[in-house]
mmCIF file of C-alpha atoms and ligand atoms in Angstrom:
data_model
loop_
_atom_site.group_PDB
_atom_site.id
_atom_site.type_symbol
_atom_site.label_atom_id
_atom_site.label_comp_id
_atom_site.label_asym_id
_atom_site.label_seq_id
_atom_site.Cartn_x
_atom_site.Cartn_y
_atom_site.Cartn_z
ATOM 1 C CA UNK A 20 0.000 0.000 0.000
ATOM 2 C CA UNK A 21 1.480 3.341 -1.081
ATOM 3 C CA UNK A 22 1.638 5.999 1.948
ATOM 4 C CA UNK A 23 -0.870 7.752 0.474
ATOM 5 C CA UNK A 24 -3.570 5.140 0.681
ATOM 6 C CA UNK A 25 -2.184 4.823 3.520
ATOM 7 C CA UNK A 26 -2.695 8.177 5.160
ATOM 8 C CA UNK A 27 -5.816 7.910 3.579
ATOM 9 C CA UNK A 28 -7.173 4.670 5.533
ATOM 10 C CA UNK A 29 -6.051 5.862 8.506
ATOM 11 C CA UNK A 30 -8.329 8.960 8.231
ATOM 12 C CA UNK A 31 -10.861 6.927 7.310
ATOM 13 C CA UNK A 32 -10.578 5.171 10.561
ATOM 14 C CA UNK A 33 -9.870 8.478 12.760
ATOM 15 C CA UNK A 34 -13.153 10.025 10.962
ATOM 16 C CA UNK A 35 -15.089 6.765 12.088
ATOM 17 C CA UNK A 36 -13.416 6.951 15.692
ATOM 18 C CA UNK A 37 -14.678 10.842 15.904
ATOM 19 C CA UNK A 38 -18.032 10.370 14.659
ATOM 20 C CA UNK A 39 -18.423 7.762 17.127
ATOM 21 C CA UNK A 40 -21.550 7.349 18.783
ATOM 22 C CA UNK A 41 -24.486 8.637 17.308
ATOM 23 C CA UNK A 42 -24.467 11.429 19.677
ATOM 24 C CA UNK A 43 -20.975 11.684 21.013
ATOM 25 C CA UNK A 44 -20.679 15.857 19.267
ATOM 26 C CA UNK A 45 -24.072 16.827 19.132
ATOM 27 C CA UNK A 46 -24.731 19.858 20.896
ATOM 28 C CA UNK A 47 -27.553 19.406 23.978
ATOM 29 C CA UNK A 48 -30.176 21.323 24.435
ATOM 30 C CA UNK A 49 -32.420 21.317 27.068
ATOM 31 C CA UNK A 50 -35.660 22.481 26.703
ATOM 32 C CA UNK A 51 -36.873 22.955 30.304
ATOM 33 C CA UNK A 52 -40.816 23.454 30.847
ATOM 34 C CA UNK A 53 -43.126 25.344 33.649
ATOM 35 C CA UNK A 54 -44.563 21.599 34.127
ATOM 36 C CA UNK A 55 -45.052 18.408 32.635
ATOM 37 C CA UNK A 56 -48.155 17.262 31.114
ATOM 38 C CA UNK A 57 -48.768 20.666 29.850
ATOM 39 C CA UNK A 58 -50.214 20.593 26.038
ATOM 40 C CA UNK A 59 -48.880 24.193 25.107
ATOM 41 C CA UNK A 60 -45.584 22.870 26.003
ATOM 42 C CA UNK A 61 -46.041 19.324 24.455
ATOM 43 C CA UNK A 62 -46.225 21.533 21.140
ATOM 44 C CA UNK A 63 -43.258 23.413 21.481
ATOM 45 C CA UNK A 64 -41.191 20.018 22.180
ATOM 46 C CA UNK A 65 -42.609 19.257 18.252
ATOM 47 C CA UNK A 66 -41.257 22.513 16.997
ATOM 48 C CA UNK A 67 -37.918 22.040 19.521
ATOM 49 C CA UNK A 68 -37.515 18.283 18.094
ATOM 50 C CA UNK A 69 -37.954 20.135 14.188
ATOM 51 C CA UNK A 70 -35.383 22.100 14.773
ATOM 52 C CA UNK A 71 -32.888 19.731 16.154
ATOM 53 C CA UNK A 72 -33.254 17.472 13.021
ATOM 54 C CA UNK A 73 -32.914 20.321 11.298
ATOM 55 C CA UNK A 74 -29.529 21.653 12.834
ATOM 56 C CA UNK A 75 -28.230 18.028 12.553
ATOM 57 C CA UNK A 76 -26.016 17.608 15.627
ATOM 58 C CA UNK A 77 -28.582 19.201 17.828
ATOM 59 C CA UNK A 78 -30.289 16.484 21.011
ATOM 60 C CA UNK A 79 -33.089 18.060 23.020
ATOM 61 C CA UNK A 80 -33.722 17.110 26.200
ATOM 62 C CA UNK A 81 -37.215 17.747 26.980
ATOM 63 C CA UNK A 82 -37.821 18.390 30.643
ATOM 64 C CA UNK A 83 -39.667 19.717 33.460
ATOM 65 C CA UNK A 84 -40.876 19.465 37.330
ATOM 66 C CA UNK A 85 -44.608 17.696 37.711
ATOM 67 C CA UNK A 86 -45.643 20.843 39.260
ATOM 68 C CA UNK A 87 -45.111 24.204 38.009
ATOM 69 C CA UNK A 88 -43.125 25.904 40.571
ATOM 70 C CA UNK A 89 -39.890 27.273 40.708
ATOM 71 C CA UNK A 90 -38.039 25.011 43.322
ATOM 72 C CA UNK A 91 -38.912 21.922 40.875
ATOM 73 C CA UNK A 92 -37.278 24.002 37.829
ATOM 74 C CA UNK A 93 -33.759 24.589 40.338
ATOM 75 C CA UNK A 94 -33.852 20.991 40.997
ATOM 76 C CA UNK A 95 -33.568 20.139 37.334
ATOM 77 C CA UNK A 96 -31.072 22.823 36.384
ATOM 78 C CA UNK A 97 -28.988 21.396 39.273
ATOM 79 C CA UNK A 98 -29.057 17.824 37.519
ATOM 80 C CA UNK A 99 -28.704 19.827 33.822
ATOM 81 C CA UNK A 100 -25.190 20.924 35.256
ATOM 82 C CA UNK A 101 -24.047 17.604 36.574
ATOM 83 C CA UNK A 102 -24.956 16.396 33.089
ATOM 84 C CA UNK A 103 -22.516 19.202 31.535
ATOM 85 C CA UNK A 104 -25.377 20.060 28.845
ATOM 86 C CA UNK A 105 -24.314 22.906 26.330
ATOM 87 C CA UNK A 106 -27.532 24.844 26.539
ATOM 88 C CA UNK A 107 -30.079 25.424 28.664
ATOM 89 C CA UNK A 108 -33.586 26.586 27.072
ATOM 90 C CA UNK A 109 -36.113 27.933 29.968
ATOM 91 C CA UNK A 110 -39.853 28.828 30.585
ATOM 92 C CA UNK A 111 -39.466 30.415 34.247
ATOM 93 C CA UNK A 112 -42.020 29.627 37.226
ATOM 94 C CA UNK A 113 -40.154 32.806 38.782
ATOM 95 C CA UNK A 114 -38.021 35.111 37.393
ATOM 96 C CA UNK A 115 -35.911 35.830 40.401
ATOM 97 C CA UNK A 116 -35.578 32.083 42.067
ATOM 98 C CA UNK A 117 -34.151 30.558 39.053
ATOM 99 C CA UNK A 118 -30.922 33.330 38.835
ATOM 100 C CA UNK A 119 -28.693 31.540 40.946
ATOM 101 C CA UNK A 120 -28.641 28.166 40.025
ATOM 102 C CA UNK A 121 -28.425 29.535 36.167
ATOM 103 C CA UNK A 122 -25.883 31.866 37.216
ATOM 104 C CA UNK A 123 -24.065 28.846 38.040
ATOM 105 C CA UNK A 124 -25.080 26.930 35.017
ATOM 106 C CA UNK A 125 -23.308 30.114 33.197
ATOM 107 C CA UNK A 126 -20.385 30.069 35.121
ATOM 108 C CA UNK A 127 -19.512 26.490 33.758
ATOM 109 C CA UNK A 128 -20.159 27.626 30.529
ATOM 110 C CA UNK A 129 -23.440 26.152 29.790
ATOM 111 C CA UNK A 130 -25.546 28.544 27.159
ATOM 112 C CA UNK A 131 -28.620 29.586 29.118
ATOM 113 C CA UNK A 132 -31.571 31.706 27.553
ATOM 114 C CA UNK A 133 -35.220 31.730 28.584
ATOM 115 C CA UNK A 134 -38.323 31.660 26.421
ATOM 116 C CA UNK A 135 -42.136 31.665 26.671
ATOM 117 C CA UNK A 136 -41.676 32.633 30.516
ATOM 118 C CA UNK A 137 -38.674 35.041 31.407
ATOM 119 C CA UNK A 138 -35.735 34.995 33.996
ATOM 120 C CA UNK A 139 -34.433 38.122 35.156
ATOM 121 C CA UNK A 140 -31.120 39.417 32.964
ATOM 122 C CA UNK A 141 -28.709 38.238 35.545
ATOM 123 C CA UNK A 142 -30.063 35.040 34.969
ATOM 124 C CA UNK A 143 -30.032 33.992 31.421
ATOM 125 C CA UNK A 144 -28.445 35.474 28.127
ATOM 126 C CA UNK A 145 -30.933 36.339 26.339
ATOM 127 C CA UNK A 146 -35.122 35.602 26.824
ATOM 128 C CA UNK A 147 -37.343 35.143 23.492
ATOM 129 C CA UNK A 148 -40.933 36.068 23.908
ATOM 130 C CA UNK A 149 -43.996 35.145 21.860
ATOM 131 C CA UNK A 150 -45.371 37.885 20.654
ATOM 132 C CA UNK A 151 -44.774 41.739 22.021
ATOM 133 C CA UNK A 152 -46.182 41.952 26.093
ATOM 134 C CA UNK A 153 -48.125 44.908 25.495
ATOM 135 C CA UNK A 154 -49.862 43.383 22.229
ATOM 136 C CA UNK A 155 -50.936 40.323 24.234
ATOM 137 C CA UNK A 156 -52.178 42.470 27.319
ATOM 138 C CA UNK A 157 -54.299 44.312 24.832
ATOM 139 C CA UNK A 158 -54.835 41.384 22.995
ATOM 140 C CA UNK A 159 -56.250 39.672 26.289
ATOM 141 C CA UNK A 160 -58.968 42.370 27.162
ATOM 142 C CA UNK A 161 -60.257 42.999 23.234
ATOM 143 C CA UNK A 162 -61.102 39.643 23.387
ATOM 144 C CA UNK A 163 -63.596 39.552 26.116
ATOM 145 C CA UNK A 164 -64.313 43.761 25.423
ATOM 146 C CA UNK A 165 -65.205 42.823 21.829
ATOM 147 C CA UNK A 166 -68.176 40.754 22.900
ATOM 148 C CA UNK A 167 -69.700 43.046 25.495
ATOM 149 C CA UNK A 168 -70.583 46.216 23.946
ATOM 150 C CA UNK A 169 -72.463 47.320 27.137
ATOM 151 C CA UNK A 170 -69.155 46.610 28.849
ATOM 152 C CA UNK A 171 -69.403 44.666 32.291
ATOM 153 C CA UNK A 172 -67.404 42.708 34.988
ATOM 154 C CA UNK A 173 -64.779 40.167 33.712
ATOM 155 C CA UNK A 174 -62.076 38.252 35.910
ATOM 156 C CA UNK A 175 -58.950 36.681 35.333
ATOM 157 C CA UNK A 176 -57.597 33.340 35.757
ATOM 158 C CA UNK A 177 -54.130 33.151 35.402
ATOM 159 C CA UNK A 178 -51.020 30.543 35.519
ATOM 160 C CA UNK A 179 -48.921 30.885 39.129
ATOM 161 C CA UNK A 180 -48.815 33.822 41.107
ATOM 162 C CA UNK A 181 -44.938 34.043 39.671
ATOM 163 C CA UNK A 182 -44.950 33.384 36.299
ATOM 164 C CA UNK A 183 -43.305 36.022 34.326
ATOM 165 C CA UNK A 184 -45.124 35.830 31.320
ATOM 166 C CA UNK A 185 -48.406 35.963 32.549
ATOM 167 C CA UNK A 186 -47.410 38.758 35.289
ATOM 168 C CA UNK A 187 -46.563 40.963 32.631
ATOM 169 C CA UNK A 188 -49.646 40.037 30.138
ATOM 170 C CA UNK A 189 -52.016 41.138 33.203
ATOM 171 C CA UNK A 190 -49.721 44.425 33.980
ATOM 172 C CA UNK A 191 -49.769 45.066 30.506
ATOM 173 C CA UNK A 192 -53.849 44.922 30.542
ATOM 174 C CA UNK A 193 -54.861 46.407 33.395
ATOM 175 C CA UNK A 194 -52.527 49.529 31.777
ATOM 176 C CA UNK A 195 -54.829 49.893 28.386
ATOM 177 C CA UNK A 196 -58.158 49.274 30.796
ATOM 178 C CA UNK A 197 -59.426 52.439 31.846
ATOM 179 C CA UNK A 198 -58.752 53.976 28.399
ATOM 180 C CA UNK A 199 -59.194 51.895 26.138
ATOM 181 C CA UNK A 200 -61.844 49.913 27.471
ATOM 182 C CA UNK A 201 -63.212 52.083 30.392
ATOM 183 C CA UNK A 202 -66.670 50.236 30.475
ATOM 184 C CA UNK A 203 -64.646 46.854 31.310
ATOM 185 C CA UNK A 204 -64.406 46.361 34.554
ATOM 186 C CA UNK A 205 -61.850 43.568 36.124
ATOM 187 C CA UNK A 206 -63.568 42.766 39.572
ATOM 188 C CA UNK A 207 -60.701 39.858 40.181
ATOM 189 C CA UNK A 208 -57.703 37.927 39.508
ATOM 190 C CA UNK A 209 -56.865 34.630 40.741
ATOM 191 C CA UNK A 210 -54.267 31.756 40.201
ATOM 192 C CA UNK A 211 -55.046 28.061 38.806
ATOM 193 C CA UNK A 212 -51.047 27.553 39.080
ATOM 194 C CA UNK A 213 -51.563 25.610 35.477
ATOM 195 C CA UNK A 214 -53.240 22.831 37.503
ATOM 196 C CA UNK A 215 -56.182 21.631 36.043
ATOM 197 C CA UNK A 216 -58.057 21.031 39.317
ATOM 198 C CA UNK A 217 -56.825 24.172 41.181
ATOM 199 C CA UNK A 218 -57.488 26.049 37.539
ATOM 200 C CA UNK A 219 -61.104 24.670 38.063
ATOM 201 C CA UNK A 220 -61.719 25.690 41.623
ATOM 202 C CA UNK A 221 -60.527 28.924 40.985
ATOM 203 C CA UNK A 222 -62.990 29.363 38.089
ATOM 204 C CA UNK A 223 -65.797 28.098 40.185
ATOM 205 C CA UNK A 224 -64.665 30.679 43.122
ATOM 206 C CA UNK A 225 -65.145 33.613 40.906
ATOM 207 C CA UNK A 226 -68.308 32.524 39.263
ATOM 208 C CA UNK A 227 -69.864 31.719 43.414
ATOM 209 C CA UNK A 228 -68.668 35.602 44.335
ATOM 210 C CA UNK A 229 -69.164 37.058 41.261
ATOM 211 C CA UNK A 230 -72.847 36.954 40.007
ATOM 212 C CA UNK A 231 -73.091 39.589 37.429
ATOM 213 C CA UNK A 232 -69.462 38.377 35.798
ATOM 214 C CA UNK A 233 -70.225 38.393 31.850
ATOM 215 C CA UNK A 234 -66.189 37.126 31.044
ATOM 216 C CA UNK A 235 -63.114 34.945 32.525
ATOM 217 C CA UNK A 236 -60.254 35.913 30.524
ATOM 218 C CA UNK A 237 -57.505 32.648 31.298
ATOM 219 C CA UNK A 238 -54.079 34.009 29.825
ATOM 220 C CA UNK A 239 -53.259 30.456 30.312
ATOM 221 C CA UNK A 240 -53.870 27.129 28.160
ATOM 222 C CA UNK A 241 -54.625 25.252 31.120
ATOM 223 C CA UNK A 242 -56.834 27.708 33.044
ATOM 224 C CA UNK A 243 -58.963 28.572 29.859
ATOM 225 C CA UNK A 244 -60.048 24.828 29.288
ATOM 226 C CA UNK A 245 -60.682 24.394 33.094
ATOM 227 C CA UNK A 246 -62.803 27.635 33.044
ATOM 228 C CA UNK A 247 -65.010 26.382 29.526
ATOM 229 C CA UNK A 248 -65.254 23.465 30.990
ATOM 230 C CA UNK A 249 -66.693 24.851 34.178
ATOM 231 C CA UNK A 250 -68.660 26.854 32.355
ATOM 232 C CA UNK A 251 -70.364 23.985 30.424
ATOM 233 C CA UNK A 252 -71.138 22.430 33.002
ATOM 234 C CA UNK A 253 -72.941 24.853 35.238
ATOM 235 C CA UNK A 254 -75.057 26.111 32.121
ATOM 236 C CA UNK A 255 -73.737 29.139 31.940
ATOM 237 C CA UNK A 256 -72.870 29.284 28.448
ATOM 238 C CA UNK A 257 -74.099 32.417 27.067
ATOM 239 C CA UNK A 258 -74.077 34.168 30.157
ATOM 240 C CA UNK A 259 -70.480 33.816 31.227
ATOM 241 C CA UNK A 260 -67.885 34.026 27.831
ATOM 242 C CA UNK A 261 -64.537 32.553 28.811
ATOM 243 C CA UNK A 262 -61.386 33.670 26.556
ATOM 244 C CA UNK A 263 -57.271 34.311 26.642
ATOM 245 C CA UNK A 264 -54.852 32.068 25.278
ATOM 246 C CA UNK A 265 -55.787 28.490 24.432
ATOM 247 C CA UNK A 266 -54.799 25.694 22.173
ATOM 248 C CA UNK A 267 -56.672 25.376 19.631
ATOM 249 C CA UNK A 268 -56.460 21.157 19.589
ATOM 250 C CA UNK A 269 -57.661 21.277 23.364
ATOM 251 C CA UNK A 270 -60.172 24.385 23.140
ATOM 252 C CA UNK A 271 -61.909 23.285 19.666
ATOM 253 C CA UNK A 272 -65.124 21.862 21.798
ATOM 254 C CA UNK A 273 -65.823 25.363 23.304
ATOM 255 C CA UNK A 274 -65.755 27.269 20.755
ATOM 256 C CA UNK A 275 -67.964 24.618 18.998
ATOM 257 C CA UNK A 276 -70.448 24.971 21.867
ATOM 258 C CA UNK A 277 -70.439 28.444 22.519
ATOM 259 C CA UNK A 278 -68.841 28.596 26.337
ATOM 260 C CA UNK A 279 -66.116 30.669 24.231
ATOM 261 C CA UNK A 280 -66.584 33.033 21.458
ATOM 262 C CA UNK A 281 -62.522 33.903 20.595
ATOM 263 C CA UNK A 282 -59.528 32.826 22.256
ATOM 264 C CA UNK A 283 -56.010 33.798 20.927
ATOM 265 C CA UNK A 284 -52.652 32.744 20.379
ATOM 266 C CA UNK A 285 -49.238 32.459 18.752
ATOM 267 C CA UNK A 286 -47.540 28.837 17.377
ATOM 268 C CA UNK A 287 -46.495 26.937 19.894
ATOM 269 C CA UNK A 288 -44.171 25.147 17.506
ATOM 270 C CA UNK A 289 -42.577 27.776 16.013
ATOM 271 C CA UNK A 290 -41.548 29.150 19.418
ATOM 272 C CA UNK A 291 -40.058 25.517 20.265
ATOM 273 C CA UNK A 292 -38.299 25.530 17.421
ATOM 274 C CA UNK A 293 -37.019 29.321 17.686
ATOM 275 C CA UNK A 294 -35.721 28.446 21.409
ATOM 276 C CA UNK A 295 -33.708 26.196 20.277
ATOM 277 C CA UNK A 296 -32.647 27.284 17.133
ATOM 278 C CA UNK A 297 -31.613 30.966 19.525
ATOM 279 C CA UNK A 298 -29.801 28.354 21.861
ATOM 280 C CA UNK A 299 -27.623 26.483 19.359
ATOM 281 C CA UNK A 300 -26.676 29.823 17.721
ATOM 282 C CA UNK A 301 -24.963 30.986 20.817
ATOM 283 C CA UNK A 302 -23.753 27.947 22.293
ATOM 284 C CA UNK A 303 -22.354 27.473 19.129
ATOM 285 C CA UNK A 304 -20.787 30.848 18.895
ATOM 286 C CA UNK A 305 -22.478 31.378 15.103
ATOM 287 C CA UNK A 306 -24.629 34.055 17.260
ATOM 288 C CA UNK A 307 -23.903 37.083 19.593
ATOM 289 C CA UNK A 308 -26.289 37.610 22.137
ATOM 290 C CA UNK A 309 -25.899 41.415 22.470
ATOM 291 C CA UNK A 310 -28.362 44.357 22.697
ATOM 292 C CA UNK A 311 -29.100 44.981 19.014
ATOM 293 C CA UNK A 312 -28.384 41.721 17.445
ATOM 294 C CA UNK A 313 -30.445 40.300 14.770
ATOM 295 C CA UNK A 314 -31.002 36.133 15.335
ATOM 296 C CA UNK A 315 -31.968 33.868 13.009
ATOM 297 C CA UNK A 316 -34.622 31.641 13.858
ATOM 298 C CA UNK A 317 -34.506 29.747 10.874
ATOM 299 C CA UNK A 318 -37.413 29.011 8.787
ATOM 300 C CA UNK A 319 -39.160 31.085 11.476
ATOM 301 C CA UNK A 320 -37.539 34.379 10.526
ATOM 302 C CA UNK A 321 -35.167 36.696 12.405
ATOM 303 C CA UNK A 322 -35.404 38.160 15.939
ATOM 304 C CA UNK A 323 -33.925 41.728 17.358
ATOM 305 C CA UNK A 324 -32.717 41.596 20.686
ATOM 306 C CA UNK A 325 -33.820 45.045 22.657
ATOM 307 C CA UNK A 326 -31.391 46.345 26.120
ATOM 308 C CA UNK A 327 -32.531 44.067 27.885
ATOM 309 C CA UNK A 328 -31.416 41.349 25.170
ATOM 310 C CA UNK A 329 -35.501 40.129 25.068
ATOM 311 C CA UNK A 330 -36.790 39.424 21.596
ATOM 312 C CA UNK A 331 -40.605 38.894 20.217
ATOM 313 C CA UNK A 332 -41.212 35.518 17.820
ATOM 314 C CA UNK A 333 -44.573 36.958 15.983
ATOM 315 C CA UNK A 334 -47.921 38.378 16.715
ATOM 316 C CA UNK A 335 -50.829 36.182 18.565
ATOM 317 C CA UNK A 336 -53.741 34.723 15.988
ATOM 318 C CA UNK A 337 -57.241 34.671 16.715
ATOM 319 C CA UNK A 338 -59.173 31.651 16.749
ATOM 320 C CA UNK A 339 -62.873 31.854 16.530
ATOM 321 C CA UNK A 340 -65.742 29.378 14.680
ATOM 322 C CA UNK A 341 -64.280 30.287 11.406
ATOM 323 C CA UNK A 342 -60.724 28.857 12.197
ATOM 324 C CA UNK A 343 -60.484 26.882 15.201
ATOM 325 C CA UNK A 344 -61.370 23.264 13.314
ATOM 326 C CA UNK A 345 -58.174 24.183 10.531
ATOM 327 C CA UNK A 346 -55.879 25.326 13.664
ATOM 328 C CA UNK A 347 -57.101 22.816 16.040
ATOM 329 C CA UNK A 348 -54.952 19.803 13.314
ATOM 330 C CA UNK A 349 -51.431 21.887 13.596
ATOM 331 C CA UNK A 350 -51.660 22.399 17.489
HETATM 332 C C1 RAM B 404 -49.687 27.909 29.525
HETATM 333 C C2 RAM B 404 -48.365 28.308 30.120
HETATM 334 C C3 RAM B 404 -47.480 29.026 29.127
HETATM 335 C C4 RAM B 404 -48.235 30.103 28.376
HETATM 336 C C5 RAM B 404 -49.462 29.538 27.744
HETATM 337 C C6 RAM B 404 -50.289 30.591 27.016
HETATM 338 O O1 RAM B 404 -49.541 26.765 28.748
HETATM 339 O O2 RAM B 404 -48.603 29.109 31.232
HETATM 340 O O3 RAM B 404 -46.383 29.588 29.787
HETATM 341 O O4 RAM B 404 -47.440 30.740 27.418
HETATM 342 O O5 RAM B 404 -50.280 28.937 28.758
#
């Protein structure tokens, strides 16, 4: 054998060594969730899982407490870090609680940026929201406002008492509320913690101490199907509209029976996939988090990151009876 072949064969045999096992380079990615068992989420895995085939040497680790609270999330960053993952992808229960353990995370070099649900900018490089806050505050309020032209009481059921995203969503509403909708009036807002069963005895508590309540606004895919569903049953429909942010696979049935006249939201895939496209760009050093940067989310589009290095995916969509059945096949 000439020493060319040679050479040749044995970097045939050092490529083989290198590739290795399947997943011996990829870069990991771990897409950590407010809970488990959450549809909204479920979706965004899909979109995460996309994008990873689509990056090639991307794996996603899809993960999150059973409950949504913070302590479960620092728990599973802990056990990220022992795993020496190369990116850490987050949807916050708090946005304070989580800093130190993803400080630390940082310190051993592990990418960390948060998504759906923010951490505070000590805590993570950059955060990627859905849509802009203030549109989906607005967004939130028009949607009950638009069917109750003689205005009214409405209440809110939201997600934990310290989730960032829907924090902000309610601050953002109550802002536009007295001039933009001054004959709306919010009597209440209470937490389902994105519990189905607490989501549902918080519905029931505001319909029992609210009688003249014409609206439950849920910015919250869990607490808007508990609230429909509570709705249904106690044959309210018609008197009590419930609306916010749902899925359209799991809200479909109350739109189709009238407990809900228009619910909103953005893809849940796309923002899976944009997390971890954002993620792999920076813990692959082919992007800059930095205030001004344009990111490319891939087939998604591009992001700009503001001062505070927080980004918006795309507006929310509206899903009433002329849409829901098309959106409820995607997600
Ligand atoms: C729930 C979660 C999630 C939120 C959606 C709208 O699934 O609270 O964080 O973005 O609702």
């Amino acid at each position: 054998m000439s020493i060319f072949r040679k050479l040749l064969a044995t970097a045939a045999i050092a490529a083989v060594m290198f590739a290795g096992p399947a997943n011996a380079e990829s870069t990991k990615i771990a897409l950590v969730v407010k809970s488990l068992g959450n549809g909204f989420f479920d979706a965004a895995n899909k979109g995460a899982q996309e994008a990873a085939k689509e990056l090639g040497d991307v794996e996603v680790i899809y993960t999150g407490p059973t409950a949504a609270t913070a302590e479960g999330q620092i728990e599973i960053v802990n056990s990220l870090i022992a795993q020496n993952v190369n990116a850490i992808a987050i949807s916050a229960n708090d946005p304070d609680a989580l800093v130190p353990v993803l400080k630390k995370a940082m310190d051993r070099g592990i990418t960390v940026i948060s998504w759906d649900s923010g951490v505070a900018p000590e805590g993570r490089q950059m955060h990627l929201n859905p849509s802009d806050t203030d549109l989906i505050g607005e967004t939130i309020i028009k949607l009950a406002a638009d069917y109750l032209p003689e205005g009214g009481d409405v209440a809110i059921l939201s997600a934990s008492s310290t989730a960032t995203n829907q924090n902000a969503w309610i601050e953002a509403a109550k802002k536009v509320l007295p001039e933009k909708f001054p004959k709306i009036n919010l009597v209440a807002t209470v937490y389902g913690d994105d519990d189905s069963v607490k989501s549902t005895n918080e519905a029931k508590g505001l319909i029992a101490s609210h009688p003249d309540l014409k609206a439950i606004i849920a910015p919250t895919t869990v607490g808007v199907v508990a609230a429909a569903q509570v709705v249904t049953d106690q044959n309210l429909i018609g008197k009590v509209n419930v609306t916010g942010l749902a899925l359209p696979s799991e809200f479909k049935q109350f739109i189709d029976n009238g407990a809900s006249q228009a619910v909103a939201l953005w893809n849940p895939i796309d923002l899976g996939y944009s997390a971890v496209y954002l993620a792999h760009g920076i813990a692959t050093g082919k992007a800059k988090a930095e205030p001004g940067a344009r990111l490319s989310i891939g087939k998604v589009g591009e992001v700009t990151l503001d001062d505070t290095n927080s980004a918006a995916m795309a507006p929310p969509f509206q899903f009433d009876k002329s849409n829901i059945e098309e959106f409820s096949k995607i997600y």
